[in-house]
Amino acid sequence: MIQGIGASFGIAIGKAFVLPNWEWDLPEQKIDVADLAREFDRLYEGIRTSKVEIEQMKDELREVVGTEESYIFDAHLAILEDPVFMNEIQGIIQRQYKAAEVAVKEAIDHFVTMFDLLDDEYMKERALDIKDVGNRLLKHLLGAPEITLPADTQPFILVAKELSPSQLAHLNPKHVLGIATLAGSTTSHSSIMARALGIPLVVGLESKLEDAIQTGDYLILDGASGIVHLEPDTELTKHYSELHALQKEATQRLKGIIDIKPMTKDGKEMELAANISSLKELDVALSSGTNGVGLFRTEFLYMDRHRLPQEEEQFEVYRSVADKLEGRPLIIRTLDIGGDKQLDYFELPEEENPFLGYRAIRICLDKTDLFKTQLRAILRASCHGKVKIMYPLISSIDEVRAANALLNEAKQELTEAGHRFQEDIEVGVMIELPAAVMIADLLAEEVDFFSIGTNDLVQFTLAVDRMNDQISHMYEPFHPAVLRMLKQTVEAAKRAGIHIGVCGEMAGDLRALPIWLALDVDELSMSSNAILPIKERLLRLKQEDSRSTFDELLACRTSKEIHEVLARGYDSRSASTNALA
Ligand code: PEP
Ligand code: MG
């Protein structure tokens, strides 16, 4: 057994194909002064061809995984236009009389070594980008064929030292059962793409794999635990085959209820929506029969890139999501960075308490251009579906009014520019701070809907950092204080007659379903794989029974008592489907 890092969920069982590293046969002799111009011509021609090829790959990838993943190749195009990289290559040709390909190889090595030495994951990823794009350029200069994958259609597990985004882009997910790489991190471009393509991936196997695996070896790869088994015995193969089959079977069984309306036995309808952060995730959501998107975490559009996304790029993504939803509601949450979500190119200050610091709506109300760019993009997409805007981390009426004033400015700017948008677009807030709960009655008069962000609400109500392992046992969604917060919020929304949803992890927790039914919330938004298990349970419950359960819950003095009450109405069949989800 070899332990790596699980970077993309799923089990793969099959034969290995070990991808050889690109090795180059470079000319050793120096060039004549008279040939300098020819070398520069060859270099520029190679750059032109590489750019065309990258643009083509970007287009292909956009078809497969969506616009935002395809922007990965913008980083590659930027390298080919980077004056520092280019000056280095030109300098080697001009001053050392070396052939274009030798100069390119030396420049790649120079920058890769430099970035690798830095103790910074982001720079290490950039080193990978330089290597990838540099190898493409070398390939054109040398006329070397690209390493090809096996042409036959027998699916395989790909084993590589490292896998570049452009290599991944060429893969057909139907032929690749899984991927194992020596290098890599879960946040690399390649890992993001593997997840988006649904290919199980284990990274960080380092020296453990070197030379150990040959093409044709039999492997089992578990993308959840990060484990790779080399030449497993029959017992292990049987175990994983069964696990694989169970996963498929559970998914298949639940598919049977996709078209059934989410409604309890006594007629309470509940919208079951999806939380997404990319277009590919939307495809998974649609295949789970989602009623819409209750939370589009847009910050992921801003992450893993070199600069802020422009209005046009954002508009394209929002519009594609709206188009694909075909009229189903789409709640787009405005930028929620800060805390654990940092942008490499956006210098956020070092803070003692980043979760209580400069983040989310606070940044947006400060950097108004950044905020209005996003608002304009969302507004423009509003003509393509039932788009709504949601502000995160709201703690006061002032913030809502300030955000709405900027929204009005954005509308004005669009009108002047001749763009169409939904003038009466719905605006809502996340209720995820105790302050927002306490003024929920006032907030309800200012907005069209609420969505309860239980992840942060639990964290802030209990003062338990949601990222801190040491106190994770204290992170208790089923705490009497949290129950009271939820009740107060929903009652305020109901009194004001506004739509009320839940989009934190509790929305997809089977145990919490009676609470939502008793409170009569309108919508639960969750990760796509929880939608069908929640629906299956909803179909078997009665809202009436949930109300008496909730009365019992309110009388509980401790979390333990709450868990005991909820466990009584919770059968193990549902629990197993949730575990597999
Ligand atoms: C939440 O806080 O519950 C929520 C949905 O937002 P996030 O998890 O993105 O902070
Ligand atoms: Mg939150």
XYZ file of C-alpha atoms and ligand atoms in Angstrom:
592
model
C 0.000 0.000 0.000
C 1.317 3.452 -0.920
C -0.102 6.465 0.903
C -0.473 9.711 -1.023
C -2.912 12.595 -0.850
C -6.470 12.098 -2.049
C -7.182 14.921 -4.500
C -10.268 13.716 -6.361
C -12.845 11.266 -4.957
C -13.549 7.825 -6.456
C -12.128 4.317 -6.835
C -10.173 3.160 -9.889
C -9.193 -0.463 -10.526
C -7.134 -1.368 -13.578
C -3.809 -1.468 -15.373
C -1.241 1.307 -15.130
C 0.029 3.362 -18.006
C 3.209 5.138 -16.951
C 3.680 8.394 -18.787
C 7.331 8.882 -19.757
C 8.797 12.295 -19.041
C 9.494 14.520 -21.984
C 13.186 14.114 -22.777
C 14.803 16.353 -25.366
C 17.691 15.723 -27.671
C 19.222 19.199 -27.819
C 21.894 20.372 -30.313
C 25.245 20.843 -28.594
C 27.133 23.053 -31.042
C 26.986 26.865 -30.922
C 25.420 28.801 -33.761
C 27.201 31.234 -36.107
C 26.660 34.966 -35.797
C 25.165 34.841 -39.277
C 22.480 32.445 -38.035
C 21.258 34.664 -35.199
C 18.382 36.120 -37.212
C 17.295 32.628 -38.259
C 17.248 31.446 -34.617
C 15.079 34.417 -33.623
C 12.702 33.658 -36.504
C 12.464 30.038 -35.363
C 11.799 31.190 -31.797
C 9.015 33.579 -32.825
C 7.448 30.994 -35.114
C 7.505 28.457 -32.260
C 5.828 30.977 -29.954
C 3.145 31.713 -32.559
C 2.375 28.030 -33.102
C 2.337 27.347 -29.359
C -0.133 30.192 -28.822
C -2.479 28.906 -31.507
C -2.317 25.444 -29.971
C -3.017 26.768 -26.472
C -5.976 28.817 -27.725
C -7.337 25.658 -29.372
C -6.949 23.679 -26.161
C -8.666 26.465 -24.260
C -11.641 26.239 -26.606
C -11.756 22.448 -26.366
C -11.597 22.584 -22.601
C -14.333 25.175 -22.413
C -16.611 22.666 -24.133
C -15.731 19.926 -21.668
C -15.412 21.532 -18.255
C -16.623 25.093 -18.626
C -15.266 28.579 -19.005
C -13.574 29.089 -15.680
C -11.338 26.015 -15.854
C -10.320 26.935 -19.388
C -8.873 30.210 -18.081
C -6.011 28.094 -16.729
C -4.503 28.429 -20.189
C -4.507 32.206 -19.892
C -1.639 31.699 -17.472
C 0.231 29.792 -20.197
C -0.429 32.437 -22.814
C 0.749 35.087 -20.347
C 4.075 33.253 -19.902
C 4.663 33.283 -23.668
C 4.176 37.043 -23.551
C 6.123 37.602 -20.358
C 8.992 40.037 -21.089
C 11.215 38.613 -18.323
C 10.904 35.041 -19.629
C 11.376 36.179 -23.231
C 14.348 38.444 -22.428
C 16.077 35.521 -20.742
C 15.655 33.357 -23.874
C 16.658 36.123 -26.269
C 19.675 36.983 -24.108
C 20.943 33.376 -24.211
C 20.629 33.233 -28.004
C 22.204 36.634 -28.587
C 25.015 36.598 -26.037
C 25.888 32.916 -25.824
C 25.209 31.959 -29.467
C 22.995 29.060 -28.479
C 20.223 27.571 -30.598
C 16.644 28.674 -29.835
C 15.695 25.316 -28.278
C 18.769 25.312 -26.025
C 17.963 28.859 -24.900
C 14.350 27.904 -24.166
C 15.409 24.838 -22.168
C 17.935 26.851 -20.137
C 15.409 29.606 -19.454
C 12.837 27.041 -18.272
C 15.396 25.406 -15.978
C 16.448 28.788 -14.621
C 12.929 29.916 -13.677
C 11.747 26.525 -12.485
C 14.734 26.179 -10.146
C 14.216 29.716 -8.889
C 10.491 29.225 -8.176
C 11.014 25.766 -6.714
C 13.436 27.176 -4.181
C 10.784 29.514 -2.824
C 8.802 28.098 0.042
C 5.541 29.067 -1.555
C 2.990 26.642 -3.002
C 1.714 29.243 -5.447
C 5.178 29.826 -6.950
C 5.752 26.087 -7.188
C 2.543 25.812 -9.216
C 3.799 28.616 -11.464
C 7.019 26.629 -11.983
C 4.848 23.802 -13.269
C 3.107 26.190 -15.665
C 6.460 27.417 -17.005
C 7.655 23.855 -17.504
C 4.440 22.960 -19.287
C 4.407 25.899 -21.647
C 8.171 25.720 -22.155
C 7.927 22.054 -23.147
C 5.245 22.957 -25.661
C 7.549 25.551 -27.187
C 10.424 23.052 -27.242
C 8.232 20.504 -28.948
C 7.605 22.952 -31.793
C 11.226 24.013 -32.073
C 12.439 20.421 -32.231
C 9.511 19.111 -34.225
C 9.211 16.356 -31.610
C 5.981 14.422 -31.419
C 3.881 14.833 -28.282
C 3.901 11.841 -25.961
C 0.763 10.001 -26.823
C -1.402 7.895 -24.612
C -2.313 4.338 -25.596
C -4.524 4.509 -28.652
C -6.614 1.438 -27.844
C -9.759 2.041 -25.888
C -8.821 -0.152 -22.934
C -9.195 2.168 -19.919
C -6.091 2.644 -17.766
C -4.801 4.323 -14.609
C -2.397 7.046 -15.599
C 0.815 7.258 -13.580
C 3.006 10.315 -14.077
C 5.728 12.221 -12.345
C 3.580 15.277 -12.632
C 0.711 16.084 -14.916
C 0.332 19.460 -16.514
C -3.039 21.052 -17.205
C -2.465 20.758 -20.932
C -1.700 17.040 -20.661
C -4.863 16.635 -18.610
C -6.864 18.576 -21.139
C -5.954 15.994 -23.792
C -7.220 13.097 -21.700
C -10.480 11.441 -22.464
C -12.171 10.840 -19.087
C -13.770 7.717 -20.593
C -10.340 6.109 -21.072
C -8.739 7.255 -17.843
C -9.948 5.348 -14.783
C -7.802 7.339 -12.406
C -4.528 9.224 -12.064
C -1.578 8.893 -9.689
C 1.163 11.500 -9.635
C 4.407 11.787 -7.713
C 4.200 15.558 -7.406
C 1.193 17.789 -6.990
C -1.073 19.264 -4.391
C -4.823 19.279 -3.989
C -4.955 22.951 -4.973
C -2.972 22.636 -8.204
C -4.604 23.397 -11.533
C -4.440 19.740 -12.466
C -6.189 18.612 -9.282
C -8.931 21.172 -9.845
C -9.410 19.868 -13.366
C -9.398 16.198 -12.319
C -12.168 16.944 -9.830
C -14.064 18.864 -12.461
C -13.739 15.927 -14.859
C -14.721 13.421 -12.172
C -11.441 11.453 -12.472
C -10.167 9.905 -9.203
C -6.746 11.366 -8.414
C -4.027 10.664 -5.849
C -1.122 13.118 -5.714
C 2.034 13.557 -3.634
C 3.284 9.981 -3.943
C 6.810 11.399 -4.230
C 9.659 8.892 -4.210
C 7.318 6.151 -3.036
C 6.271 5.395 -6.583
C 9.445 6.031 -8.517
C 10.294 3.057 -10.692
C 7.953 0.963 -8.573
C 5.191 0.985 -11.143
C 5.561 -0.194 -14.718
C 3.100 0.120 -17.542
C 0.785 -2.874 -17.359
C 0.981 -3.280 -13.564
C -2.313 -3.843 -11.824
C -3.408 -1.028 -9.488
C -6.175 0.039 -7.149
C -6.447 3.748 -6.482
C -8.711 5.355 -3.887
C -9.041 9.092 -4.526
C -10.763 9.687 -1.187
C -8.160 8.193 1.152
C -5.184 8.831 -1.146
C -4.183 5.146 -1.114
C -2.695 3.264 -4.061
C -2.333 -0.537 -3.984
C 0.245 -2.083 -6.302
C -0.550 -5.606 -7.519
C -3.281 -6.138 -4.913
C -4.213 -9.697 -3.932
C -7.600 -11.127 -4.857
C -9.095 -10.393 -1.456
C -8.245 -6.686 -1.642
C -9.446 -6.479 -5.232
C -12.712 -8.109 -4.174
C -13.106 -5.637 -1.301
C -12.566 -2.570 -3.511
C -14.684 -3.966 -6.338
C -17.533 -4.383 -3.872
C -17.040 -0.868 -2.515
C -16.978 0.492 -6.042
C -20.123 -1.430 -6.925
C -21.855 -0.250 -3.733
C -21.078 3.349 -4.560
C -22.471 2.899 -8.048
C -25.517 0.997 -6.834
C -26.438 3.598 -4.190
C -26.122 6.353 -6.774
C -28.185 4.364 -9.257
C -30.958 3.515 -6.797
C -31.396 7.141 -5.877
C -31.586 8.148 -9.539
C -35.002 6.517 -9.528
C -36.491 9.431 -7.591
C -34.992 12.244 -9.669
C -38.272 13.185 -11.327
C -40.411 12.910 -8.205
C -41.478 16.221 -6.700
C -39.743 16.845 -3.343
C -42.744 16.715 -1.019
C -43.565 15.140 2.334
C -46.334 12.549 2.718
C -48.672 15.278 3.956
C -47.961 17.661 1.094
C -45.221 20.055 2.263
C -43.138 20.939 -0.787
C -39.492 21.791 -0.325
C -37.177 23.246 -2.987
C -33.983 21.168 -3.011
C -31.253 23.245 -4.591
C -27.515 22.875 -5.112
C -24.459 24.721 -3.844
C -21.973 25.117 -6.682
C -18.723 26.886 -7.379
C -18.202 26.029 -11.061
C -20.006 25.085 -14.258
C -18.909 21.468 -14.039
C -20.397 21.222 -10.556
C -23.584 22.522 -12.074
C -23.653 19.529 -14.432
C -23.430 17.192 -11.450
C -26.212 19.200 -9.764
C -28.431 18.929 -12.837
C -27.909 15.190 -12.982
C -29.157 15.045 -9.372
C -32.416 16.718 -10.377
C -31.758 19.989 -8.584
C -34.541 22.582 -8.332
C -32.014 25.355 -8.860
C -28.855 26.814 -7.379
C -29.312 28.167 -3.869
C -25.693 29.216 -3.491
C -23.171 29.980 -6.220
C -19.901 30.540 -4.353
C -18.399 33.006 -6.818
C -15.096 33.435 -4.993
C -13.774 30.354 -6.794
C -13.901 32.393 -9.983
C -11.411 34.734 -8.364
C -9.096 32.043 -7.017
C -6.317 30.093 -8.719
C -5.498 32.770 -11.242
C -3.262 35.804 -11.625
C -5.642 38.747 -11.652
C -9.202 39.740 -10.861
C -11.751 38.365 -13.325
C -13.149 41.098 -15.544
C -16.835 41.883 -15.983
C -17.010 40.105 -19.326
C -15.449 36.875 -18.027
C -17.763 36.849 -15.039
C -20.782 37.616 -17.168
C -19.994 34.648 -19.436
C -19.865 32.285 -16.466
C -23.027 33.609 -14.790
C -24.878 33.580 -18.088
C -23.838 29.993 -18.832
C -25.059 28.874 -15.406
C -28.364 30.734 -15.881
C -28.797 29.254 -19.374
C -28.147 25.720 -18.177
C -30.664 26.112 -15.353
C -33.400 26.854 -17.905
C -35.435 29.161 -15.710
C -34.751 27.480 -12.363
C -33.654 29.960 -9.677
C -29.997 30.914 -9.409
C -28.770 32.694 -6.280
C -25.390 34.272 -6.968
C -23.528 35.139 -3.798
C -21.240 38.132 -4.124
C -17.545 37.709 -3.392
C -16.898 36.040 -0.029
C -13.086 36.092 0.254
C -10.987 36.514 3.362
C -10.844 34.122 6.291
C -9.716 30.808 4.815
C -10.259 31.944 1.205
C -7.304 34.027 0.064
C -6.445 35.443 -3.353
C -2.760 35.208 -4.246
C -2.769 38.399 -6.277
C -4.885 40.421 -3.871
C -2.857 41.479 -0.855
C -5.051 40.990 2.173
C -3.550 42.320 5.388
C -2.066 39.950 7.984
C -4.685 39.804 10.703
C -4.894 38.439 14.234
C -8.401 37.117 13.573
C -8.981 36.857 9.816
C -12.427 35.284 10.295
C -13.491 38.402 12.196
C -11.551 40.671 9.896
C -11.409 42.348 6.534
C -13.469 39.954 4.437
C -16.540 39.314 2.270
C -19.009 42.215 2.065
C -16.607 44.358 4.102
C -14.033 44.195 1.300
C -16.718 44.766 -1.334
C -17.998 47.899 0.387
C -14.420 49.160 0.591
C -13.204 48.194 -2.900
C -16.273 49.469 -4.661
C -14.909 49.070 -8.201
C -14.256 45.393 -7.611
C -17.779 45.000 -6.186
C -19.517 46.937 -8.953
C -17.705 44.918 -11.627
C -19.242 41.801 -10.145
C -22.670 43.397 -9.699
C -22.710 44.540 -13.335
C -21.798 41.034 -14.499
C -24.571 39.490 -12.388
C -27.115 42.090 -13.515
C -26.314 41.450 -17.172
C -26.789 37.702 -16.624
C -30.173 38.388 -15.015
C -31.807 38.561 -18.465
C -30.896 34.912 -18.995
C -32.758 33.311 -16.107
C -34.189 33.707 -12.643
C -31.064 35.290 -11.172
C -30.945 36.656 -7.625
C -28.163 38.443 -5.744
C -27.105 37.477 -2.225
C -24.759 39.404 0.101
C -22.644 37.367 2.563
C -21.623 38.156 6.154
C -24.210 40.889 6.714
C -24.235 42.293 10.250
C -26.238 45.513 9.874
C -28.907 47.348 7.933
C -26.278 49.920 6.939
C -24.317 47.287 5.047
C -27.393 46.184 3.108
C -28.226 49.766 2.212
C -24.645 50.563 1.183
C -24.519 47.435 -0.983
C -27.873 48.304 -2.551
C -26.675 51.853 -3.273
C -23.737 50.364 -5.215
C -26.137 47.994 -6.940
C -28.136 51.032 -8.075
C -24.955 52.667 -9.367
C -24.137 49.482 -11.265
C -27.637 49.511 -12.783
C -27.187 53.147 -13.788
C -23.838 52.390 -15.435
C -25.342 49.521 -17.393
C -28.259 51.645 -18.547
C -25.837 54.284 -19.776
C -23.823 51.629 -21.597
C -26.999 50.300 -23.221
C -26.977 46.885 -21.481
C -30.172 45.080 -20.616
C -30.810 43.663 -17.111
C -33.636 42.699 -14.770
C -34.516 45.994 -13.091
C -36.355 44.338 -10.177
C -33.762 41.602 -9.575
C -34.315 40.015 -6.165
C -31.759 40.796 -3.478
C -31.216 38.723 -0.359
C -28.785 38.304 2.501
C -27.091 35.417 4.189
C -27.973 35.065 7.821
C -24.717 33.747 9.204
C -23.862 36.085 12.069
C -25.648 36.212 15.431
C -26.073 39.977 14.862
C -28.069 39.276 11.712
C -30.282 36.835 13.618
C -30.985 39.399 16.314
C -32.065 41.998 13.731
C -33.649 39.511 11.334
C -37.015 41.297 11.693
C -35.413 44.568 10.526
C -33.364 42.945 7.771
C -36.461 41.188 6.466
C -37.967 44.590 5.667
C -34.973 45.478 3.470
C -34.568 42.357 1.328
C -36.449 39.804 -0.770
C -35.079 36.664 0.827
C -32.868 35.136 3.505
C -30.556 32.158 3.275
C -29.196 30.800 6.527
C -25.466 30.074 6.356
C -25.264 27.544 9.150
C -21.522 26.935 8.675
C -20.637 30.400 9.847
C -23.651 30.804 12.090
C -22.556 27.810 14.174
C -18.965 29.084 14.218
C -19.917 32.574 15.377
C -22.699 31.581 17.756
C -20.469 29.140 19.611
C -17.198 31.043 19.041
C -15.676 27.846 17.627
C -13.328 28.322 14.672
C -14.623 26.013 11.927
C -11.040 25.348 10.711
C -9.512 24.490 14.082
C -9.049 20.714 14.535
C -8.328 21.026 18.227
C -11.819 22.253 19.052
C -13.728 20.558 16.248
C -15.641 18.473 18.823
C -17.127 21.755 20.045
C -18.410 22.686 16.600
C -21.964 21.539 17.313
C -24.740 22.453 14.867
C -27.273 20.734 17.138
C -26.683 23.096 20.043
C -29.734 24.605 21.826
C -28.379 28.114 21.094
C -28.207 27.332 17.367
C -31.745 25.914 17.381
C -33.042 29.136 18.900
C -31.139 31.204 16.321
C -32.674 29.188 13.497
C -36.175 29.533 14.936
C -35.859 33.275 15.395
C -34.566 33.783 11.841
C -37.233 31.707 10.141
C -40.016 33.299 12.175
C -38.818 36.790 11.200
C -38.802 35.813 7.528
C -42.242 34.241 7.789
C -43.720 37.306 9.495
C -42.346 39.521 6.731
C -43.529 37.061 4.081
C -40.106 36.642 2.429
C -38.546 33.485 0.984
C -36.381 31.591 3.466
C -33.710 29.062 2.573
C -30.779 27.318 4.222
C -27.446 26.893 2.411
C -24.963 25.763 5.089
C -23.950 22.102 5.509
C -26.893 21.523 7.863
C -29.219 21.800 4.853
C -27.868 18.506 3.505
C -27.725 16.749 6.886
C -30.402 14.064 7.091
C -30.679 14.483 10.849
C -31.690 18.139 10.520
C -34.547 17.564 8.081
C -37.321 17.493 10.747
C -36.091 20.899 11.964
C -36.486 22.478 8.522
C -39.871 20.862 8.035
C -41.138 22.024 11.415
C -39.904 25.552 10.772
C -41.474 25.384 7.312
C -38.466 26.711 5.378
C -38.924 27.067 1.623
C -35.588 25.834 0.319
C -32.621 23.673 1.267
C -29.454 24.206 -0.757
C -26.652 21.658 -0.426
C -23.790 19.911 -2.203
C -25.253 18.009 -5.144
C -24.509 14.544 -3.828
C -26.777 15.188 -0.813
C -29.847 16.166 -2.869
C -31.189 12.690 -3.618
C -30.587 11.203 -0.141
C -32.397 14.207 1.359
C -35.230 13.840 -1.130
C -35.559 10.131 -0.438
C -36.034 10.881 3.267
C -38.316 13.846 2.681
C -40.688 11.643 0.703
C -41.100 9.382 3.741
C -41.663 12.101 6.367
C -44.697 14.087 7.512
C -44.422 17.771 8.344
C -46.975 17.273 11.117
C -44.737 14.731 12.898
C -41.771 17.099 12.580
C -43.643 19.803 14.458
C -44.041 17.680 17.561
C -40.407 16.570 17.259
C -39.377 20.215 17.134
C -41.338 21.026 20.306
C -39.369 18.278 22.006
C -36.105 19.670 20.612
C -36.839 23.119 21.978
C -37.322 21.653 25.408
C -33.864 20.033 25.302
C -31.212 21.557 27.516
C -28.157 19.979 25.942
C -26.903 18.952 22.494
C -26.838 15.357 23.685
C -30.570 15.483 24.355
C -31.169 17.035 20.933
C -29.213 14.236 19.259
C -31.224 11.641 21.176
C -34.543 13.118 20.049
C -33.384 13.348 16.425
C -31.946 9.815 16.476
C -35.385 8.396 17.334
C -36.872 9.565 14.069
C -33.840 8.656 12.024
C -33.488 5.223 10.487
C -30.246 3.575 9.487
C -31.246 3.041 5.841
C -31.168 6.786 5.254
C -27.968 7.073 7.236
C -26.210 4.672 4.903
C -27.254 6.576 1.805
C -25.930 9.760 3.360
C -22.617 8.163 4.169
C -22.204 7.171 0.568
C -23.238 10.556 -0.733
C -22.160 29.229 5.444
O -21.433 29.955 6.115
O -22.996 28.445 5.931
C -22.065 29.226 3.977
C -22.912 28.559 3.227
O -21.050 29.911 3.413
P -19.520 29.408 3.349
O -19.509 27.969 3.800
O -19.115 29.594 1.938
O -18.859 30.336 4.306
Mg -20.347 31.635 5.227
